[in-house]
Short mmCIF file of C-alpha atoms in Angstrom, two decimals:
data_model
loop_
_atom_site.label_atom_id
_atom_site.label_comp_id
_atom_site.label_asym_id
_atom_site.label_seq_id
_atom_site.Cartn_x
_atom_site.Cartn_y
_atom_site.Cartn_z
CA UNK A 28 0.00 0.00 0.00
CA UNK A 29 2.96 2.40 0.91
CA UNK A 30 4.77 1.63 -2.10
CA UNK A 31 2.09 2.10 -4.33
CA UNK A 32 2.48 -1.48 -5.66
CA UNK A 33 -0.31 -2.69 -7.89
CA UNK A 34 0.21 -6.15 -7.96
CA UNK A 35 -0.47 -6.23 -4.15
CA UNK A 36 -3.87 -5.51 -4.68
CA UNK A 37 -4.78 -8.68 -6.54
CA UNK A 38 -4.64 -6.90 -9.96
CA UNK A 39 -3.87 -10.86 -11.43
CA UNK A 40 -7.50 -11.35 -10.01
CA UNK A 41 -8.79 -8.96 -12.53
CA UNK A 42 -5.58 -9.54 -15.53
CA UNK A 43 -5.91 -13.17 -15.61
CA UNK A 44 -3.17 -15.70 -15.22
CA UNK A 45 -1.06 -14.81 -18.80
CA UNK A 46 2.12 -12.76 -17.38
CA UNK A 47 2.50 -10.68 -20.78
CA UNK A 48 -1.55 -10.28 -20.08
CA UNK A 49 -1.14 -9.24 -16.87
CA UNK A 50 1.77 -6.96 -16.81
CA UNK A 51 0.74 -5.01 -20.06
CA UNK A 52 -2.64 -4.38 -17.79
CA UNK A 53 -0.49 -3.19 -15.26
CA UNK A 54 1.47 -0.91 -17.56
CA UNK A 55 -1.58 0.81 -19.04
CA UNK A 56 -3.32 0.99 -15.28
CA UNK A 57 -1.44 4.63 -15.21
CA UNK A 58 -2.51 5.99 -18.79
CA UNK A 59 -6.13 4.63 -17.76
CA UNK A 60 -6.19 7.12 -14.28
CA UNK A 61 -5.17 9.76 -15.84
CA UNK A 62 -7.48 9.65 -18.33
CA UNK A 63 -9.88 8.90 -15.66
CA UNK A 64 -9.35 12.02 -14.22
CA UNK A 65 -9.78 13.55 -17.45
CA UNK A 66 -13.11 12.58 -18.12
CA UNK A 67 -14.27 13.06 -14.64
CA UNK A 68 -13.10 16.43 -15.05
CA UNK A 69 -15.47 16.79 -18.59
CA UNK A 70 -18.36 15.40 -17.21
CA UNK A 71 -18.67 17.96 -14.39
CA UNK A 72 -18.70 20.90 -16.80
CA UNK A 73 -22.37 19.46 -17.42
CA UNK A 74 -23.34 21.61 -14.65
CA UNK A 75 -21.40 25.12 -14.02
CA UNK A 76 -22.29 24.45 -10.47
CA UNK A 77 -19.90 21.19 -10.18
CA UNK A 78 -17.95 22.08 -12.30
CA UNK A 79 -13.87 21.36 -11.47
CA UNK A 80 -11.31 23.78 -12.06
CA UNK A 81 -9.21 23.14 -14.76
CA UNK A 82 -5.90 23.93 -12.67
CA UNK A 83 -6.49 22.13 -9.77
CA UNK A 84 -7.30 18.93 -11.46
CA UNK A 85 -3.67 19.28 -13.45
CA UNK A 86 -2.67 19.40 -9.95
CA UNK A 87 -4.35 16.32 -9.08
CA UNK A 88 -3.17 14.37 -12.16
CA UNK A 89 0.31 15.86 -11.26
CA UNK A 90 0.00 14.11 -7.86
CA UNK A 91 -1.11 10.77 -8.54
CA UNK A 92 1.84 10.48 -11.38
CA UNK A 93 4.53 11.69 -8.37
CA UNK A 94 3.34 9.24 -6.06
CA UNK A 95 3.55 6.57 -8.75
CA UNK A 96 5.95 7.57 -10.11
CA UNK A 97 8.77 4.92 -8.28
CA UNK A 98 6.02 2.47 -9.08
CA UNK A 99 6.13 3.19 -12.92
CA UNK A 100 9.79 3.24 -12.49
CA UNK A 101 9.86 -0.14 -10.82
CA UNK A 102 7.25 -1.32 -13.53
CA UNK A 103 8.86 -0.19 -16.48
CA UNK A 104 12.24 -1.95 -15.40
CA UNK A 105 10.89 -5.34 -14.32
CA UNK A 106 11.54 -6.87 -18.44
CA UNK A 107 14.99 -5.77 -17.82
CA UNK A 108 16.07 -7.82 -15.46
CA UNK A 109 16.50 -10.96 -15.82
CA UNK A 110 18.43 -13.65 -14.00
CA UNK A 111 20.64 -17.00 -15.24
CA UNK A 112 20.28 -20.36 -14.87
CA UNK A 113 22.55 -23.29 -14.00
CA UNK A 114 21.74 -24.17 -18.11
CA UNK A 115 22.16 -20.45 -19.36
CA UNK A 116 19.56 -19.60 -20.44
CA UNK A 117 17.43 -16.67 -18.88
CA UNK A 118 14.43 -16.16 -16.85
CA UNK A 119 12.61 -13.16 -15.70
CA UNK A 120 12.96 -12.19 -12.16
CA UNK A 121 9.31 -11.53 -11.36
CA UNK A 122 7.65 -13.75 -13.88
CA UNK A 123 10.06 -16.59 -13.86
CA UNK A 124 8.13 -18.78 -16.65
CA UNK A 125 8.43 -16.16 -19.41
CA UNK A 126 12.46 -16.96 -20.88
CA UNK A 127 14.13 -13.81 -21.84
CA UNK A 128 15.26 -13.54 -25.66
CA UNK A 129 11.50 -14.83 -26.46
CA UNK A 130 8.20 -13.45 -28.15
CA UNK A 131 6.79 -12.69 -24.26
CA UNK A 132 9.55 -11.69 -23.32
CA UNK A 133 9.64 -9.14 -26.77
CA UNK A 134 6.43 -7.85 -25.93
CA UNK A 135 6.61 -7.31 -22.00
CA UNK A 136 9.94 -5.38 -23.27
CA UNK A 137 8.16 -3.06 -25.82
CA UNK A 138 5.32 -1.89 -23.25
CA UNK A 139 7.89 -1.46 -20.42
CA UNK A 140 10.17 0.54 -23.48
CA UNK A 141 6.47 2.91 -23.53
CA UNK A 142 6.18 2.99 -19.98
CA UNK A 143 9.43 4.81 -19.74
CA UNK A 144 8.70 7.04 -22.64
CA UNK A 145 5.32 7.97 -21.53
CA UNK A 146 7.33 8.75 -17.94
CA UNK A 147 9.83 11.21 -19.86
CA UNK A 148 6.43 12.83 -21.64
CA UNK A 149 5.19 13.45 -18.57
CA UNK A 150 8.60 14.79 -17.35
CA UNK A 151 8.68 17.16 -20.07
CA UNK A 152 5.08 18.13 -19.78
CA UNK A 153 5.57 19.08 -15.91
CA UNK A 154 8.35 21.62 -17.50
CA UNK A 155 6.49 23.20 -20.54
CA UNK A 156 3.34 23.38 -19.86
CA UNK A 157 2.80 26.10 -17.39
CA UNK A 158 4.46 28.11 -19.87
CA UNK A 159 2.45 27.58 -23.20
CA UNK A 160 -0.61 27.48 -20.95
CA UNK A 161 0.07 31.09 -19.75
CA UNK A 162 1.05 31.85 -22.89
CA UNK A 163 -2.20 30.51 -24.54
CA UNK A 164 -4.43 31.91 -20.93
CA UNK A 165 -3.36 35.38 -22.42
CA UNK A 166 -3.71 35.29 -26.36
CA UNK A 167 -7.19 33.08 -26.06
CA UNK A 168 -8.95 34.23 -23.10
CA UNK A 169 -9.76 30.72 -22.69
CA UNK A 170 -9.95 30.46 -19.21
CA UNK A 171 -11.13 33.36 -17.06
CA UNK A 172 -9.29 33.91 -14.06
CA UNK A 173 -11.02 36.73 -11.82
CA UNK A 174 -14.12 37.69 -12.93
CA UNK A 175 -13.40 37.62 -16.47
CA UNK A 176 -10.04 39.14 -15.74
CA UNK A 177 -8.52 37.72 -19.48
CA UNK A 178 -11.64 38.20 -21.29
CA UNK A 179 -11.02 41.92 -19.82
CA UNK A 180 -7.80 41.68 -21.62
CA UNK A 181 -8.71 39.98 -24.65
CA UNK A 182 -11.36 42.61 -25.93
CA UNK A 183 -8.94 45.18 -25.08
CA UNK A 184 -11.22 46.88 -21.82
CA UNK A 185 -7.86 47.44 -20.00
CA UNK A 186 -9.32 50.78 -18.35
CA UNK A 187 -11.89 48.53 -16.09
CA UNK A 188 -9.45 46.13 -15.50
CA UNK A 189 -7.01 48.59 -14.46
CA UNK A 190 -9.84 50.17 -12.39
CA UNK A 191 -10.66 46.90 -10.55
CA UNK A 192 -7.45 45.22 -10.03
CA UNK A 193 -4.83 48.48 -9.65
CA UNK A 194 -2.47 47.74 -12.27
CA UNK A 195 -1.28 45.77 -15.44
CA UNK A 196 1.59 44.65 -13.17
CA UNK A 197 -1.15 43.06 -10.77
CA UNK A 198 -2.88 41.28 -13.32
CA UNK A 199 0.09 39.71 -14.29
CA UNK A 200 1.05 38.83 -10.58
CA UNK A 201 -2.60 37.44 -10.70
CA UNK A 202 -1.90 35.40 -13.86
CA UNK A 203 1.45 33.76 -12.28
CA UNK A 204 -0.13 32.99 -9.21
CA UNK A 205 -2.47 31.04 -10.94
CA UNK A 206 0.14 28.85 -12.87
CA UNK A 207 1.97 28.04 -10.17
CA UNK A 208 -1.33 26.61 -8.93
CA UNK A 209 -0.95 23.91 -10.86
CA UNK A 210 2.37 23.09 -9.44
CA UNK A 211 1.63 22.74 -6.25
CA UNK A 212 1.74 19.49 -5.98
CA UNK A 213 5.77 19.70 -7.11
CA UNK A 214 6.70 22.47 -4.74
CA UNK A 215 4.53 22.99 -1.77
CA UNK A 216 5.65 20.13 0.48
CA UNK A 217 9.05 21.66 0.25
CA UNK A 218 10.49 24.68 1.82
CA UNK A 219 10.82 27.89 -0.07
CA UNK A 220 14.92 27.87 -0.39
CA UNK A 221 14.76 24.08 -1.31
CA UNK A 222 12.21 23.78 -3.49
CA UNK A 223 13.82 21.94 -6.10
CA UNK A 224 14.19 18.81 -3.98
CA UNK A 225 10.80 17.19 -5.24
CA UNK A 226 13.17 16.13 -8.41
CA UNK A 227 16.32 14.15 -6.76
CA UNK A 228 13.37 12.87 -4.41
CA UNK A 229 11.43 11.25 -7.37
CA UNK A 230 14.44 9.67 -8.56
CA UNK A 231 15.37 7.41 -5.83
CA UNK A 232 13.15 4.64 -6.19
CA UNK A 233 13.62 4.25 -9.92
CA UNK A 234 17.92 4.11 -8.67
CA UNK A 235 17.38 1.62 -6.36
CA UNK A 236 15.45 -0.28 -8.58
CA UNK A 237 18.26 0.04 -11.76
CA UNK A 238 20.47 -1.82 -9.02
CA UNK A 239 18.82 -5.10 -9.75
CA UNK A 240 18.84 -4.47 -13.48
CA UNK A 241 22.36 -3.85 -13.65
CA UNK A 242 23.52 -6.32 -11.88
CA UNK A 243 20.56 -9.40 -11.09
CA UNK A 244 22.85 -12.56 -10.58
CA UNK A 245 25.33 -10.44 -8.18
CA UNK A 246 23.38 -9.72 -5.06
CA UNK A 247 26.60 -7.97 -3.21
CA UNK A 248 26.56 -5.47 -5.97
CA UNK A 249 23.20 -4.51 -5.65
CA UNK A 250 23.56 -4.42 -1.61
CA UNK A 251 26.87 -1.95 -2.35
CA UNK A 252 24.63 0.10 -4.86
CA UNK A 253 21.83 0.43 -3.01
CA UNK A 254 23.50 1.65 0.38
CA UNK A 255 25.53 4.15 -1.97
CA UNK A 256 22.51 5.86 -3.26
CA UNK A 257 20.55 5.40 0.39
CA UNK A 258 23.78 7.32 2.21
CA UNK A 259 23.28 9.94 -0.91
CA UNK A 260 20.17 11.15 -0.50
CA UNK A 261 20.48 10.55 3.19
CA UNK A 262 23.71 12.95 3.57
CA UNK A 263 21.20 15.53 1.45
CA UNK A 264 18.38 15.08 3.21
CA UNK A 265 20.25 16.19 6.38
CA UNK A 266 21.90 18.50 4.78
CA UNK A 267 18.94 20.61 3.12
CA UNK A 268 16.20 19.39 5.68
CA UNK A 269 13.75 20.04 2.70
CA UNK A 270 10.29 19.13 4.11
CA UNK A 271 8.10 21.96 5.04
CA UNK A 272 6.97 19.75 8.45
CA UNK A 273 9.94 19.30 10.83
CA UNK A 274 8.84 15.69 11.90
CA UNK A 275 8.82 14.96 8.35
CA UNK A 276 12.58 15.67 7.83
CA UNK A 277 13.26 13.15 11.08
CA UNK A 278 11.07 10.41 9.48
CA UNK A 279 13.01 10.71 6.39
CA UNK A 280 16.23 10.60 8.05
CA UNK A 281 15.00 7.50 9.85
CA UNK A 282 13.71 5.91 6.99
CA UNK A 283 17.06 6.03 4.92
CA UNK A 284 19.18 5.26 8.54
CA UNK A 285 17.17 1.87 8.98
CA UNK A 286 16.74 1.25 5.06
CA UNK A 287 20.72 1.17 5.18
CA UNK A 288 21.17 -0.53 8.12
CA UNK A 289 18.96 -3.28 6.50
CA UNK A 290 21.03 -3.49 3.46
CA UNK A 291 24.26 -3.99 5.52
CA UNK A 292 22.21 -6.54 7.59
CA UNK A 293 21.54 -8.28 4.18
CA UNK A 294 24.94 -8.27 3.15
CA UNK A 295 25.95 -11.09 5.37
CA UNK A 296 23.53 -13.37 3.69
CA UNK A 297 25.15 -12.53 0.17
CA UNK A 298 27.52 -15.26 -1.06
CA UNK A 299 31.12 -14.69 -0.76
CA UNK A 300 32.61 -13.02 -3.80
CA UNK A 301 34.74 -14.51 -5.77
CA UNK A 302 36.20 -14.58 -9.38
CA UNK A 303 35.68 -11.19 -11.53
CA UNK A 304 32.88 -9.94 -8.79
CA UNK A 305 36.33 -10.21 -6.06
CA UNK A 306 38.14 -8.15 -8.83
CA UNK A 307 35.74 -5.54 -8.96
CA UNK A 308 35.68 -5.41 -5.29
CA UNK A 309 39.11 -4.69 -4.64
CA UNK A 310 39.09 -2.41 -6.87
CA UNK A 311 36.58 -0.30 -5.56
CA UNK A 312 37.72 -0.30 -2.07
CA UNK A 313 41.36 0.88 -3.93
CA UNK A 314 39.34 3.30 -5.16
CA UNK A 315 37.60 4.36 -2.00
CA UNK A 316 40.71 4.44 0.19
CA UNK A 317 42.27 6.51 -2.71
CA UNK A 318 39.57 9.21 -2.15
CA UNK A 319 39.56 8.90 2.21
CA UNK A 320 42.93 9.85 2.09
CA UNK A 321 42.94 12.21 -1.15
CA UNK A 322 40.26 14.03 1.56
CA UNK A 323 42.45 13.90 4.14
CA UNK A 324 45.41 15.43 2.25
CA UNK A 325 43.59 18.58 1.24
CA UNK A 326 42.76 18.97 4.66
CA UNK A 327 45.76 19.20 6.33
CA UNK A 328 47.35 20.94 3.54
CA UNK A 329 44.48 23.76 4.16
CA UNK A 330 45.58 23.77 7.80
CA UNK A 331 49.00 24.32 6.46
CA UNK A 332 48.06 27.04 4.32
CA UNK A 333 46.08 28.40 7.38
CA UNK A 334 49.36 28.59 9.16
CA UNK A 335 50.97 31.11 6.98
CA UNK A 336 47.27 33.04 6.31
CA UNK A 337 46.93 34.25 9.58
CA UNK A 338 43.09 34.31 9.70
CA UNK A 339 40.49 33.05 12.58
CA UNK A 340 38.84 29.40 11.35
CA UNK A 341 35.36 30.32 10.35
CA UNK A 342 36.19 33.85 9.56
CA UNK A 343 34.76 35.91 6.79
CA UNK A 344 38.44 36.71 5.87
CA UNK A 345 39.23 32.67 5.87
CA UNK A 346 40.16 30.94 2.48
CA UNK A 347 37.68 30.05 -0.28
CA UNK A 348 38.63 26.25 0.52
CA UNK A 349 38.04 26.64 4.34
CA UNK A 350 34.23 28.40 3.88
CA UNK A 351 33.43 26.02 1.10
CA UNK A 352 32.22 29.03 -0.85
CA UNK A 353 32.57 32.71 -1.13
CA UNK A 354 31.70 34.80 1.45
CA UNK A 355 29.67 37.73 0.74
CA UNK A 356 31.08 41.34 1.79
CA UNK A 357 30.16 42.96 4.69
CA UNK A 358 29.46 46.29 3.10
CA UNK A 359 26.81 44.57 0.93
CA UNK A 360 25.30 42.56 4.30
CA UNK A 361 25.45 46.29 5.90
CA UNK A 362 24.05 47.84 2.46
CA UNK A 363 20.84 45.14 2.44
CA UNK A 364 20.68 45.28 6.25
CA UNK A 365 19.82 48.91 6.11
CA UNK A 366 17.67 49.15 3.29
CA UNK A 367 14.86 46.46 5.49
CA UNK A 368 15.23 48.80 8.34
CA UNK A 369 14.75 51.47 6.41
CA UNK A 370 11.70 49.97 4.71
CA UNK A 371 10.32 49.17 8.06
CA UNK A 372 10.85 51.79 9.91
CA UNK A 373 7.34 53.35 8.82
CA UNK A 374 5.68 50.15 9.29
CA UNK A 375 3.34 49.15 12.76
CA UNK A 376 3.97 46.60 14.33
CA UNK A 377 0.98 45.04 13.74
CA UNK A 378 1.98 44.82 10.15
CA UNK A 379 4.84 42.77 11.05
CA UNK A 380 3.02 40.06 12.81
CA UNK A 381 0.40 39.61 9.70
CA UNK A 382 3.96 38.96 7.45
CA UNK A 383 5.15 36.69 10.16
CA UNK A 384 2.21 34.49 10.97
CA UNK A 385 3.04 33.47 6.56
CA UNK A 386 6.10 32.26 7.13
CA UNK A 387 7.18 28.25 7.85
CA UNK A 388 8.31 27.05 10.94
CA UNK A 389 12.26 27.13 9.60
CA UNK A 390 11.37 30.75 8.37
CA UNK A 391 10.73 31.93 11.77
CA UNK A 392 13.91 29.85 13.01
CA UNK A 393 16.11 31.48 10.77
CA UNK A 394 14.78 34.91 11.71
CA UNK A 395 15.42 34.23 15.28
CA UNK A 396 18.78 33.31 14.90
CA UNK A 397 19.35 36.38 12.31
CA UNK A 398 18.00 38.56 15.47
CA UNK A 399 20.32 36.59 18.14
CA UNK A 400 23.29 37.72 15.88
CA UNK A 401 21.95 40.84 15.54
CA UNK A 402 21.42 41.59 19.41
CA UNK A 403 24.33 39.97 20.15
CA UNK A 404 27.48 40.98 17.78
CA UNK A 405 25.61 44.66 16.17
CA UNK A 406 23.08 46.12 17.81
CA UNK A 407 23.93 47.73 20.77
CA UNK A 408 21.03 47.85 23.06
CA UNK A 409 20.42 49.63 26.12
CA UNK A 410 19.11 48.31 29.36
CA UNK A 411 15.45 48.40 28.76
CA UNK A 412 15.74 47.22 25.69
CA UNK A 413 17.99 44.09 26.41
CA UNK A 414 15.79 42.93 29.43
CA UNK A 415 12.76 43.21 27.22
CA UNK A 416 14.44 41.39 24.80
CA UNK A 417 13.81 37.00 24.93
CA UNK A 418 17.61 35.31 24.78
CA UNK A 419 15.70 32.46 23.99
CA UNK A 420 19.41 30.57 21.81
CA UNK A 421 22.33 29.50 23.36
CA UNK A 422 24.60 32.01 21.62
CA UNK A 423 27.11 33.75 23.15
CA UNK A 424 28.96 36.54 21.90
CA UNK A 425 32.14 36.57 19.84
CA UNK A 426 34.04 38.63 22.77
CA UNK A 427 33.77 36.05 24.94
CA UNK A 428 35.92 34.04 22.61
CA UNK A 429 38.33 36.81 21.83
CA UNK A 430 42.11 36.80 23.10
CA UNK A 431 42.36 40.00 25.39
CA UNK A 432 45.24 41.41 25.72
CA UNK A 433 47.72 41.34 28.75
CA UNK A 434 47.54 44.24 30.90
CA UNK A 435 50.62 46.60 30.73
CA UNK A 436 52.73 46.53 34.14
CA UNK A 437 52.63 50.02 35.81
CA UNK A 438 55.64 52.66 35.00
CA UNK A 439 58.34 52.52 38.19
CA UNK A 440 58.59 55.74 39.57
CA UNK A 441 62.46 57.02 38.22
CA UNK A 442 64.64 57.27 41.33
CA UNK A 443 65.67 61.07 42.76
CA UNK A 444 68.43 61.95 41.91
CA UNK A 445 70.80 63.97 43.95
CA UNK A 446 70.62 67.91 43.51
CA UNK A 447 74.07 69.13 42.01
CA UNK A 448 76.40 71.93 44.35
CA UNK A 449 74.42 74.62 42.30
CA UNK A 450 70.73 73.65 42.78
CA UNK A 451 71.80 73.05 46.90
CA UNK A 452 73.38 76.75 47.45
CA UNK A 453 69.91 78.01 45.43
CA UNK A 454 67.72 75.82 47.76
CA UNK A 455 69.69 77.07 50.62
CA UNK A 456 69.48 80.29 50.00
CA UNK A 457 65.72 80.35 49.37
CA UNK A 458 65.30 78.66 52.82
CA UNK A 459 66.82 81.82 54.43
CA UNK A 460 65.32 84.38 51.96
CA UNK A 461 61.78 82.79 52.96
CA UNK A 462 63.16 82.70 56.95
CA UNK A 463 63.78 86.54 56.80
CA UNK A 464 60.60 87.57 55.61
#
C-alpha cells in the first residue's frame, strides 16, 4: 500500500493468469487514471455548479503520477532484469516462466520501453506546460481567471481592468499565481529555499530499482549500490532538511538510517565473492581508500596554508577552501541590512506580525537566529531594551571568545636623583630668603 504497488492488490485477479496479459494491464493501469481524471473532469462541466477547475485537477493528475511515479519506475524496469540459470539460459525475475530472448519476453519489453517514454512525456510536460498554458491563458482568453479578468484583456477593456485590479503589473502577478497553482503538488511540500528537492526525491526509487537491473545474478553489488545511493540522498536530506513539516525531515532521516542498516544486515547473507565480482571489489575499495585519504590530504594541507594566512577558522576573511564558498562582503550585508530597516521603519507593528504568521516554521527559526546575531554581535542595546528582549538561543557573543590582551605593568617611579652643588646653594638660600621675611 505504501509503495504504491499494484500487484499487491490482486490486480492478477482482474488480468488473468497470462504474465505478458497481466503486466501489459499493469502498464496501461497509469494511462487509464489519468485519463480517468480527465473525463471526470469533462463530465462535471455538465453543470457550471460542479464544475472542477481546470488547474487544480492538473494538480491532481500531477499528484497521482509523483506518487507513482517509483512504481512506474519499478514497472517499467521489471523486463529488464532478468536472472541466469545453471543451463544459461534466462528467466525473468518476477515472472520466472516467461524466458528472456523470447516473443513474451519481446512484448513485455516493448510496453515497459512505452512505460518509460510515456514517464519522460510526462517529465517534459511538468516543464512546458505552465508556460504555453500562460502563454495561450493570455492570447485566447480561454480560461477566465477573476471575474473575467482575461476576457477583460482579450477585448482590449484594459481601463476597467485597471480600475478593478490596480495595475497591469497586478494582473500579471494574478496570472502567475495562478500557474503556479498547478504546481503545487511539485513544490509545496518543500520549503521555499529548497524547493527543487521534489526532483532528486522522485528519482530514488527508480535508482534503487536500476540496481537489480544492472547487476541481477550479483546480489553484493546490488547491496553496495543500493546503500551508496541510500547514504546519498540521506547525507542531502540532512543536509537541506527540505520538508516543510519538521517531523517529516526526522522520518526521512529515519527511513534512509534503517533502510541502510537493513542493506548492511543483508549483506551477510550474500555469497562470498569470488572470481571477476572479487576483482571488482578490490578495486573499488582501492578506489575508496584513494579518495579517504585524497580528503584527508587537502585537509591538512588547508591547515598548512592556514598557518601562513593568519586568519580566525570560520572567519569571513578565511580561504575560499576553508568556507566552502565565497563569502559575501560585509558592506553589501550592511548595504541590504539597512535598506529592510529602512523599509520598516514606517511600518506598525501590527503589520509585522500579519507577514510573520506566513512564514514556515524554519522561516521563523532562521529569523530568530538572524536577530540573536543581531542583538548579540551589532546592535547595541540599552538596558530596557535588552531585558525586554527573549535570549531564547544558546549564543554567546564573539568577545567572549576573543584573546584580550595582557595588561601593561605600571611605570616605576624614576629614582631622585641627587641635587648638584648649584641647585643646593639656590635651595639654601631660598630657605633663608623665605626665613627673613
Amino acid at each position: 500500500v505504501f509503495t504504491f504497488d499494484i500487484d499487491g492488490f490482486a490486480f492478477s485477479c482482474l488480468a488473468g493468469d497470462n504474465p505478458v496479459a497481466r503486466y501489459i494491464g499493469l502498464v496501461l493501469f497509469f494511462p487509464a487514471c489519468l485519463l480517468w481524471l480527465q473525463f471526470c473532469g469533462l463530465i462535471s462541466k455538465v453543470n457550471p455548479k460542479w464544475a472542477w477547475d481546470t488547474i487544480k485537477l492538473r494538480s491532481t493528475m500531477g499528484q497521482f503520477l509523483q506518487v507513482a511515479f517509483s512504481t512506474m519506475s519499478s514497472t517499467a524496469l521489471v523486463p529488464m532484469i532478468c536472472y541466469k540459470h545453471p543451463n544459461g539460459q534466462r528467466s525473468n525475475l518476477k515472472y520466472p516462466n516467461v524466458f528472456c530472448g523470447s516473443d513474451e519476453h519481446t512484448a513485455m519489453v516493448i510496453a515497459g520501453s512505452l512505460c518509460l517514454w510515456f514517464l519522460g512525456l510526462c517529465g517534459l510536460a511538468g516543464v512546458h506546460v505552465p508556460q504555453v498554458q500562460r502563454q495561450w491563458e493570455i492570447r485566447s482568453g480561454a480560461e477566465c481567471l477573476v471575474d473575467g479578468l482575461v476576457g477583460c484583456l482579450r477585448k482590449g477593456r484594459k481601463k476597467i481592468t485597471q480600475k478593478k485590479f490596480g495595475s497591469i503589473e497586478l494582473i500579471e502577478q494574478l496570472l502567475q499565481k495562478r500557474i503556479l497553482e498547478g504546481g503545487r503538488f511539485l513544490l509545496g511540500r518543500f520549503r521555499l529555499d529548497v524547493w527543487w528537492y521534489g526532483v532528486p526525491l522522485l528519482l530514488r526509487g527508480p535508482l534503487l530499482a536500476l540496481t537489480v537491473v544492472l547487476a541481477p545474478d550479483d546480489p553484493a553489488v546490488q547491496c553496495l549500490g543500493c546503500q551508496i545511493i541510500l547514504m546519498t540522498f540521506m547525507a542531502v536530506q540532512i543536509y537541506n532538511w527540505p520538508w516543510k513539516a519538521p517531523i517529516l525531515n526526522v522520518v526521512d532521516m529515519v527511513i534512509c538510517f534503517l533502510l541502510a542498516i537493513l542493506v548492511v544486515v543483508a549483506g551477510f547473507y550474500v555469497p562470498v565473492a569470488s572470481g571477476g565480482l572479487l576483482t571488482f571489489f578490490e578495486i573499488f575499495s582501492m578506489v575508496v581508500f584513494a579518495l579517504l585519504f585524497g580528503v584527508v590530504g587537502i585537509m591538512i594541507l588547508a591547515s598548512v596554508l592556514a598557518l601562513f594566512y593568519r586568519a580566525a577558522i570560520g572567519n569571513q576573511k578565511e580561504l575560499k577552501i576553508m568556507t566552502v564558498g565565497t563569502t559575501p562582503p560585509p558592506t553589501q550585508i550592511a548595504s541590504e541590512l539597512f535598506n529592510m530597516i529602512a523599509a520598516l521603519a514606517g511600518k506598525p507593528t501590527e503589520h509585522l506580525a500579519q507577514k510573520m504568521e506566513k512564514l514556515g516554521v524554519y522561516d521563523l527559526q532562521t529569523l530568530k537566529v538572524a536577530i540573536a546575531v543581531l542583538r548579540t554581535e551589532v546592535v547595541e542595546m540599552g538596558p530596557d531594551l535588552a531585558q525586554n528582549s527573549s535570549r531564547s538561543t544558546s549564543r554567546i557573543t564573539s568577545e567572549a571568545l576573543a584573546l584580550k590582551p595582557a595588561p601593561k605593568a605600571a611605570a616605576a617611579p624614576a629614582p631622585k636623583s641627587e641635587p648638584t652643588e648649584l641647585e643646593a646653594t639656590e635651595l639654601e638660600a631660598a630657605k633663608i630668603k623665605q626665613a627673613c621675611v
